[in-house]
Amino acid sequence: MHQNQFSQTGDESPGYYITFLTIFVLVYYIVNISFYVRYTETVLPYGDPFTYTVEHFNILDALGKSYFGTIAHTALGHYYWYWLADFSIALFFPIIIKEPFSLSIINFFMYWLASLSFFRLARVMGGSNGISFLIGMLVWIFPINYGFSDYSSVPVMGLDSLFSGALFVALAHLLIFAHKPLRVNAILAGCAFGVAIWGRGNSLPVVAMVAFVPVIFIFYKALKDKSESLTKNV
């Protein structure tokens, strides 16, 4: 049987490597809490992070009064168009408190999903667990992800960090579908694409730029192969 040049025989269970990725994200989040507390005690709130944090506090209050009612109002756009952030806060509502470091767990969660998505992409393309682990860590190599220097930094409470993580997830799953256009991959790619669009109210052009090449390749493959099942998946 043909062996991909990146794969290795005797590869361990991918569960170990997924656990390593998970532990990395958890450790970074926990270590960052003390820095976040000192930061919020010494830096005057400003700009988008402050504005969105206040809005997230309002969502927490609304969820406490009527959990499912707030989710329904969010879906209808009654709380502006921060769907991804608001639904993520609703997901973690039982463990979130009114502190920026607590709210930032939604950003870490999205980047964790991004890591797992790129890990799966590498595995689908034939990479070994070790290579796939390194590919999964790629989303964390940018220095801007650490600290509070930019709106896109992972701990910062704005829309940028959560949206960036969602873009990573969408890109990885679109590439997976382009490589293996199976039904399950089509569903995951479609869901990831939709979630990324939810990330910001004006995000469709950005998502379209990220998805352009994979989507063009997918449609090209569908037209070339003329496979009925492939066309249905697309």
Short mmCIF file of C-alpha atoms in Angstrom, two decimals, residues 96-182:
data_model
loop_
_atom_site.label_atom_id
_atom_site.label_comp_id
_atom_site.label_asym_id
_atom_site.label_seq_id
_atom_site.Cartn_x
_atom_site.Cartn_y
_atom_site.Cartn_z
CA ILE A 96 -18.55 32.51 33.11
CA ILE A 97 -18.42 35.42 35.55
CA LYS A 98 -18.44 39.17 34.90
CA GLU A 99 -14.70 39.48 34.37
CA PRO A 100 -12.87 39.94 31.05
CA PHE A 101 -10.52 37.03 31.79
CA SER A 102 -13.57 34.80 32.25
CA LEU A 103 -15.26 36.00 29.08
CA SER A 104 -12.09 35.39 27.06
CA ILE A 105 -12.62 31.64 27.37
CA ILE A 106 -14.75 31.86 24.21
CA ASN A 107 -11.69 33.05 22.24
CA PHE A 108 -9.51 30.26 23.61
CA PHE A 109 -12.26 27.76 22.81
CA MET A 110 -12.42 28.90 19.17
CA TYR A 111 -8.65 28.71 18.78
CA TRP A 112 -8.73 25.24 20.33
CA LEU A 113 -11.23 24.23 17.64
CA ALA A 114 -8.90 25.80 15.06
CA SER A 115 -5.99 23.70 16.35
CA LEU A 116 -8.05 20.53 16.17
CA SER A 117 -9.27 21.46 12.68
CA PHE A 118 -5.75 21.85 11.32
CA PHE A 119 -4.71 18.66 13.10
CA ARG A 120 -7.53 16.86 11.27
CA LEU A 121 -6.57 18.51 7.98
CA ALA A 122 -3.03 17.19 8.26
CA ARG A 123 -4.28 13.72 9.17
CA VAL A 124 -6.70 13.66 6.21
CA MET A 125 -3.81 14.62 3.91
CA GLY A 126 -1.78 11.67 5.20
CA GLY A 127 0.40 13.31 7.82
CA SER A 128 1.62 11.43 10.86
CA ASN A 129 0.32 12.33 14.30
CA GLY A 130 3.53 14.21 15.08
CA ILE A 131 3.41 16.27 11.89
CA SER A 132 -0.31 16.84 12.37
CA PHE A 133 0.32 18.07 15.90
CA LEU A 134 2.78 20.66 14.59
CA ILE A 135 0.28 21.72 11.92
CA GLY A 136 -2.36 22.05 14.65
CA MET A 137 -0.03 24.34 16.59
CA LEU A 138 0.45 26.70 13.62
CA VAL A 139 -2.45 28.91 14.74
CA TRP A 140 -0.52 29.68 17.94
CA ILE A 141 2.84 30.72 16.45
CA PHE A 142 1.91 34.36 15.80
CA PRO A 143 3.30 36.65 18.54
CA ILE A 144 0.18 38.80 18.23
CA ASN A 145 -1.82 35.95 19.82
CA TYR A 146 -0.23 36.62 23.19
CA GLY A 147 -0.69 39.56 25.52
CA PHE A 148 -3.07 42.49 24.98
CA SER A 149 -1.28 44.55 22.33
CA ASP A 150 -3.88 44.17 19.58
CA TYR A 151 -7.61 43.66 19.16
CA SER A 152 -6.81 40.30 17.53
CA SER A 153 -4.83 39.00 20.51
CA VAL A 154 -6.50 35.86 21.82
CA PRO A 155 -7.28 37.14 25.35
CA VAL A 156 -8.72 40.48 24.17
CA MET A 157 -12.49 40.81 24.30
CA GLY A 158 -13.52 42.14 20.92
CA LEU A 159 -14.83 40.46 17.81
CA ASP A 160 -11.47 40.15 16.06
CA SER A 161 -9.94 37.27 18.01
CA LEU A 162 -13.05 35.11 17.96
CA PHE A 163 -13.56 35.88 14.27
CA SER A 164 -9.94 35.02 13.41
CA GLY A 165 -10.32 31.65 15.13
CA ALA A 166 -13.54 31.00 13.21
CA LEU A 167 -11.76 31.84 9.94
CA PHE A 168 -9.06 29.27 10.77
CA VAL A 169 -11.73 26.63 11.42
CA ALA A 170 -13.52 27.43 8.16
CA LEU A 171 -10.32 27.37 6.11
CA ALA A 172 -9.20 24.03 7.55
CA HIS A 173 -12.53 22.31 6.89
CA LEU A 174 -12.87 23.76 3.40
CA LEU A 175 -9.41 22.37 2.59
CA ILE A 176 -10.43 19.01 4.06
CA PHE A 177 -13.52 18.95 1.85
CA ALA A 178 -11.46 19.98 -1.18
CA HIS A 179 -9.09 17.07 -0.51
CA LYS A 180 -11.80 14.53 0.34
CA PRO A 181 -15.24 15.71 -0.83
CA LEU A 182 -17.23 13.30 1.33
#
